[in-house]
JSON list of C-alpha atoms in Angstrom, two decimals:
[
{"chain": "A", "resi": 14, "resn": "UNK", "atom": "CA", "xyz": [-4.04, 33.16, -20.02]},
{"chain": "A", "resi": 15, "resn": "UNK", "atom": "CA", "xyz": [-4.22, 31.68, -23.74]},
{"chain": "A", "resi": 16, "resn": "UNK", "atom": "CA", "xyz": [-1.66, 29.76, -24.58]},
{"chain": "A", "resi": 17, "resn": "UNK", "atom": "CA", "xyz": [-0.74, 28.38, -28.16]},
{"chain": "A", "resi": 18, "resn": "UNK", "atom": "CA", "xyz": [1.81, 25.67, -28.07]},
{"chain": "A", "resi": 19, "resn": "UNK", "atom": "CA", "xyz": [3.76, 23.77, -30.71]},
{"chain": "A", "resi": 20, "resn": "UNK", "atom": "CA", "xyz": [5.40, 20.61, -30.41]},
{"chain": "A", "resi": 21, "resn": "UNK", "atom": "CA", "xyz": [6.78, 18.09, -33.23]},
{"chain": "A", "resi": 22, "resn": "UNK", "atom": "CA", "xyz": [9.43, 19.85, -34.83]},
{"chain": "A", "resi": 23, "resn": "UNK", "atom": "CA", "xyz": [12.63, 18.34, -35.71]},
{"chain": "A", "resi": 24, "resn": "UNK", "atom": "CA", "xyz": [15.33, 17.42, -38.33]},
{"chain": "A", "resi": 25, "resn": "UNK", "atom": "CA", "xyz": [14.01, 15.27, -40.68]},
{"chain": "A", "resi": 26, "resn": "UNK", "atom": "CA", "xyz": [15.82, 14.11, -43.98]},
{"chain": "A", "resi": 27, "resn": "UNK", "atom": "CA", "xyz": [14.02, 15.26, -47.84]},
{"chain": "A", "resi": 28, "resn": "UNK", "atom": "CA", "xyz": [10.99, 12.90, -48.41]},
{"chain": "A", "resi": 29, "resn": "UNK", "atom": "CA", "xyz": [10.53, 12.56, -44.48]},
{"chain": "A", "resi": 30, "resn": "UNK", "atom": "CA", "xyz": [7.58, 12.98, -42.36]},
{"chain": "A", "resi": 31, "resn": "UNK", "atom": "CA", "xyz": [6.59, 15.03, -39.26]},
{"chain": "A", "resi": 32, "resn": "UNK", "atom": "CA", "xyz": [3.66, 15.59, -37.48]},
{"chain": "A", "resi": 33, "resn": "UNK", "atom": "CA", "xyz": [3.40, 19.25, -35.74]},
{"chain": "A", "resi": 34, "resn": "UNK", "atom": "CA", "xyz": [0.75, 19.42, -32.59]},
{"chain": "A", "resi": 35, "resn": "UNK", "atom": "CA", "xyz": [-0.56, 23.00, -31.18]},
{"chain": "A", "resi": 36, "resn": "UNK", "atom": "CA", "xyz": [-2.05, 22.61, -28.27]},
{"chain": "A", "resi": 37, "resn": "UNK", "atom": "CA", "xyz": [-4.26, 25.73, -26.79]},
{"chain": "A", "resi": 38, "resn": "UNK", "atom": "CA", "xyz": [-4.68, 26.47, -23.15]},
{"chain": "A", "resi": 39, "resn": "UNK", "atom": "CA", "xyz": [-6.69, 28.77, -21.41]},
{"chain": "A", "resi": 40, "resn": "UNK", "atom": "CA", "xyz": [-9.76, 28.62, -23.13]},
{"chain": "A", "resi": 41, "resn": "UNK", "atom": "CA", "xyz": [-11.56, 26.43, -26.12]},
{"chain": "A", "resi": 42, "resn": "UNK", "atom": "CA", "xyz": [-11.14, 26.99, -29.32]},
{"chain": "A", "resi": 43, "resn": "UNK", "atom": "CA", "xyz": [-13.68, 24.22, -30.55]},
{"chain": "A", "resi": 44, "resn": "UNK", "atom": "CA", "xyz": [-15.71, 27.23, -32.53]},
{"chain": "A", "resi": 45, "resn": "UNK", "atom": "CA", "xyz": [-12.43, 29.25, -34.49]},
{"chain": "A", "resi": 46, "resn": "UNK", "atom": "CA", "xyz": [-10.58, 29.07, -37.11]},
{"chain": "A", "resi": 47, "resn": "UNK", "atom": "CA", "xyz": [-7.09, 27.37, -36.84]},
{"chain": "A", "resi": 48, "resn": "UNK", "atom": "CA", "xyz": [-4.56, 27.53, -39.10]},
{"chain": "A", "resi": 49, "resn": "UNK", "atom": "CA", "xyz": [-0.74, 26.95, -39.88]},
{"chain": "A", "resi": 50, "resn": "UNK", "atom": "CA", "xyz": [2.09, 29.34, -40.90]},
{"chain": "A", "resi": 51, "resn": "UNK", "atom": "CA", "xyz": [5.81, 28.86, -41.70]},
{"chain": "A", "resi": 52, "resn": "UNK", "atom": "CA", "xyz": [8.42, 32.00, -41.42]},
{"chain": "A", "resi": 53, "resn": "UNK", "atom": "CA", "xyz": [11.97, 30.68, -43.36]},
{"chain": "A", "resi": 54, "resn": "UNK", "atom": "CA", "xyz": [15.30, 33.00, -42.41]},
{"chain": "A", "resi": 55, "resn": "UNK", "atom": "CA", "xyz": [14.63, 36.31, -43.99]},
{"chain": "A", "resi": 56, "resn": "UNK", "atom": "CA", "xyz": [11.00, 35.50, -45.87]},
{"chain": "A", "resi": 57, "resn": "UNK", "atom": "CA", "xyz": [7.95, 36.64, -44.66]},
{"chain": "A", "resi": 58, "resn": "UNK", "atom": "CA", "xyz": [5.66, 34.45, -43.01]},
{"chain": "A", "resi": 59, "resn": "UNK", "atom": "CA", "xyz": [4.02, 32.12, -45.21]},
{"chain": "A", "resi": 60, "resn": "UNK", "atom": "CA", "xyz": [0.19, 31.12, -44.90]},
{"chain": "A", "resi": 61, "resn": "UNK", "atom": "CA", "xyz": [0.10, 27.24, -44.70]},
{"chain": "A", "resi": 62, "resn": "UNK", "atom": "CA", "xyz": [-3.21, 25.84, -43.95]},
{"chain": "A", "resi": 63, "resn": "UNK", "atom": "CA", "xyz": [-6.49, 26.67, -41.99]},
{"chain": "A", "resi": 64, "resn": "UNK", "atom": "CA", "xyz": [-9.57, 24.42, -40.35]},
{"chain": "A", "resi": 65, "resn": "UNK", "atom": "CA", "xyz": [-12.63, 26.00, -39.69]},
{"chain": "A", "resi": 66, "resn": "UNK", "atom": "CA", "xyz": [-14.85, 24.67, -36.81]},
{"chain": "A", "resi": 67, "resn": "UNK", "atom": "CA", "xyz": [-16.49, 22.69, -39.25]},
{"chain": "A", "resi": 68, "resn": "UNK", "atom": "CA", "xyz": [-13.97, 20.70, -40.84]},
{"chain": "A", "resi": 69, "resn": "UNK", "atom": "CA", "xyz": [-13.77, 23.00, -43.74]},
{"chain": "A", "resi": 70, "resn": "UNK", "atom": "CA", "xyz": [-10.00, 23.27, -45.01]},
{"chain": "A", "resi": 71, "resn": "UNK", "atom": "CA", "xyz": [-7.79, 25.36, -47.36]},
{"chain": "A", "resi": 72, "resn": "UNK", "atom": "CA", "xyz": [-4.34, 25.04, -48.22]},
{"chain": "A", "resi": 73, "resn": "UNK", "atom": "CA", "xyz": [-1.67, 27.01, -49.95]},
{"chain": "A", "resi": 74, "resn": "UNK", "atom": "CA", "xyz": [-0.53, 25.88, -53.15]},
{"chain": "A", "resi": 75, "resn": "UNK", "atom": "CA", "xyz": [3.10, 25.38, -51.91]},
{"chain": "A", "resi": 76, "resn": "UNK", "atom": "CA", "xyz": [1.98, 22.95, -49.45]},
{"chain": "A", "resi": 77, "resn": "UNK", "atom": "CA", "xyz": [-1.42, 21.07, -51.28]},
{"chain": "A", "resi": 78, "resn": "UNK", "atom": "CA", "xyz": [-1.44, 17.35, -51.46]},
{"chain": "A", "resi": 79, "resn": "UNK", "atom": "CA", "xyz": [1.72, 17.00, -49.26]},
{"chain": "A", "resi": 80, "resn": "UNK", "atom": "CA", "xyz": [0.92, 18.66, -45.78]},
{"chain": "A", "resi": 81, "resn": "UNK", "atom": "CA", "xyz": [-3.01, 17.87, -43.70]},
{"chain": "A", "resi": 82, "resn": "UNK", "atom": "CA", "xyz": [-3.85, 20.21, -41.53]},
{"chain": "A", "resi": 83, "resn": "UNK", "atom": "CA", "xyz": [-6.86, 18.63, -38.75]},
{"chain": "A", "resi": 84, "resn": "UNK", "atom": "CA", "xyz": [-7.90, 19.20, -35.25]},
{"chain": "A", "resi": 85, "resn": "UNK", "atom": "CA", "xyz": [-9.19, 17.56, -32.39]},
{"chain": "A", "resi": 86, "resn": "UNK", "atom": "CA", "xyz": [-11.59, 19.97, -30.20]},
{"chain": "A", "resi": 87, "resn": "UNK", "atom": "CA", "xyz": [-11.47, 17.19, -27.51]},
{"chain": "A", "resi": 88, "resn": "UNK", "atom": "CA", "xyz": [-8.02, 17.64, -26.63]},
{"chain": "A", "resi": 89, "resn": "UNK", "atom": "CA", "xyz": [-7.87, 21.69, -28.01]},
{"chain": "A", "resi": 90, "resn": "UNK", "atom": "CA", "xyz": [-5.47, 20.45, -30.14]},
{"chain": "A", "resi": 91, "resn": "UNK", "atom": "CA", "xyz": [-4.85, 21.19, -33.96]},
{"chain": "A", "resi": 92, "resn": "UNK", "atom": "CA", "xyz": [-2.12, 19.29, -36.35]},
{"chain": "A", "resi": 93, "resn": "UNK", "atom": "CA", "xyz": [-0.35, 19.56, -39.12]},
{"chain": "A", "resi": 94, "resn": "UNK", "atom": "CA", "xyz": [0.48, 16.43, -41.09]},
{"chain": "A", "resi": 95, "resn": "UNK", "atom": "CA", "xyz": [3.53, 16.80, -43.17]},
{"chain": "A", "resi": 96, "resn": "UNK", "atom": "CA", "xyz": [4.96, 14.63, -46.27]},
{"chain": "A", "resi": 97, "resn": "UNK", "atom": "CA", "xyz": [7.15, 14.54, -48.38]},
{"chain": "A", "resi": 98, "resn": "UNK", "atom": "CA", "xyz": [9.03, 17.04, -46.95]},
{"chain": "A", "resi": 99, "resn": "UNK", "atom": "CA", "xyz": [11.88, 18.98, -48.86]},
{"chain": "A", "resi": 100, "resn": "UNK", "atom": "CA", "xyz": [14.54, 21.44, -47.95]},
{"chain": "A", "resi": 101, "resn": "UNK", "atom": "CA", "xyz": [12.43, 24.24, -48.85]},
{"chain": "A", "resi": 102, "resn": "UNK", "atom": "CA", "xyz": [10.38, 23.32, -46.27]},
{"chain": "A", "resi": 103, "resn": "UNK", "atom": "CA", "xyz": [12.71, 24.39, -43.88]},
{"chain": "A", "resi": 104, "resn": "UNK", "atom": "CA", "xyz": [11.46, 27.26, -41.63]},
{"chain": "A", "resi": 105, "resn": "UNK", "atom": "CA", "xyz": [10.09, 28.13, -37.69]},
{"chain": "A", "resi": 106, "resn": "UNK", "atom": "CA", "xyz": [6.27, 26.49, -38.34]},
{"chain": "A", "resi": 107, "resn": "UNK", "atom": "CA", "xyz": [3.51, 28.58, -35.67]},
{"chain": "A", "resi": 108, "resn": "UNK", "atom": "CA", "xyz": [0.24, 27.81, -35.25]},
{"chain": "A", "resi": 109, "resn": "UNK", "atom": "CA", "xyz": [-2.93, 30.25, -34.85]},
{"chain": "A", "resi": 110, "resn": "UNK", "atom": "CA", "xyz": [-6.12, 31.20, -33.99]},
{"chain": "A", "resi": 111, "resn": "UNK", "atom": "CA", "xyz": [-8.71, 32.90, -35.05]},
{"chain": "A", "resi": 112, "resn": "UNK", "atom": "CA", "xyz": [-10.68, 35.93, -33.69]},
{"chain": "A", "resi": 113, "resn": "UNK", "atom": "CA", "xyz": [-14.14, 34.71, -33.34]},
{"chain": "A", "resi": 114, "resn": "UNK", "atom": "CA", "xyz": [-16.61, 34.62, -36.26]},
{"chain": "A", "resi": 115, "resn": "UNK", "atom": "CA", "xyz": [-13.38, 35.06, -39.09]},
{"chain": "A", "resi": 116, "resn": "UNK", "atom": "CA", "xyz": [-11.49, 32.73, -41.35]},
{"chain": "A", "resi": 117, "resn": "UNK", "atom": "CA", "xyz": [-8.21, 35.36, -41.58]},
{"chain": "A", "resi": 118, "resn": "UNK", "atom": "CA", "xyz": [-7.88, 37.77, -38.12]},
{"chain": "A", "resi": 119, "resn": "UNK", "atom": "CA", "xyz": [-5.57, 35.43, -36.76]},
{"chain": "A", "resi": 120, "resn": "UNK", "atom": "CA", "xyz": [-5.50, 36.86, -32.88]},
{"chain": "A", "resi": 121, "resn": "UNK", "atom": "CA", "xyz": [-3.94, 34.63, -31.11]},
{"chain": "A", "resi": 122, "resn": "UNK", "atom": "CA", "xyz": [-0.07, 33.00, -32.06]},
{"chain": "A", "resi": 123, "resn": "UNK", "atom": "CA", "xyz": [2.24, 30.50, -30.46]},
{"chain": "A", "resi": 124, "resn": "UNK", "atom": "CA", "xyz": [6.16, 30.57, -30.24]},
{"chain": "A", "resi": 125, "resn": "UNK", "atom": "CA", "xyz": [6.56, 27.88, -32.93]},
{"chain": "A", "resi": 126, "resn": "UNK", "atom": "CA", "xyz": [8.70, 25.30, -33.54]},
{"chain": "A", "resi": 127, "resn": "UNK", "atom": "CA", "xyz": [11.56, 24.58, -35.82]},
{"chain": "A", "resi": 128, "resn": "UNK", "atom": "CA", "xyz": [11.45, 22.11, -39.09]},
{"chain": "A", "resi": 129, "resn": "UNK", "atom": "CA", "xyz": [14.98, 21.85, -41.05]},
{"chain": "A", "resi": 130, "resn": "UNK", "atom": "CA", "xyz": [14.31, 19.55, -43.92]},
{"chain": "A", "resi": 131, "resn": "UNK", "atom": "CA", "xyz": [18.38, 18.39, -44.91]},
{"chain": "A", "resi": 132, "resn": "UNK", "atom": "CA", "xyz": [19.04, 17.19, -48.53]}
]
């Protein structure tokens, strides 16, 4: 069974710093696409970040030059780096996977975690 887990979350004050892990189960995802995504009380889920399987990253523009998205195919585990954080950053944060051979058919999802960024 594939498994998509988030850990890291927390309550961190504005200008803080967390660091969000996913770890995957069940199978490797060394070779997909991983990426980040945020969902704030009633917004729609927000693309954050993604890591292909070579290292190749993109980031949205709400999030560029303050959050780092890498991964470690070692431990099956991707992370989000995240600075500067401000209350706008609150949401539920849920990591993904791709579908094989894409950069945006995100097929697998984990439960996610919450971030609450107070002012």
């Amino acid at each position: 069974q594939v498994q998509l887990v988030e850990s890291g979350g927390g309550l961190v004050q504005t200008g803080g710093s967390l660091r969000l892990s996913c770890q995957a189960s069940g199978r490797t995802f060394s070779s997909n696409t991983m990426g980040w995504f945020r969902q704030a009380p009633g917004k729609e889920r927000e693309f954050l970040a993604r890591i292909r399987w070579s290292g190749i990253t993109n980031y949205a523009d709400s999030v560029k030059g303050r959050f780092t998205i890498s991964r470690d195919n070692a431990k099956n585990t991707v992370y989000l780096q995240m600075n500067s954080l401000k209350p706008a950053d609150t949401a539920v944060y849920s990591c993904a996977a791709a579908a094989a051979g894409t950069f945006v058919q995100w097929a697998y999802w984990g439960q996610g975690t919450q971030v609450t960024v107070s002012s």
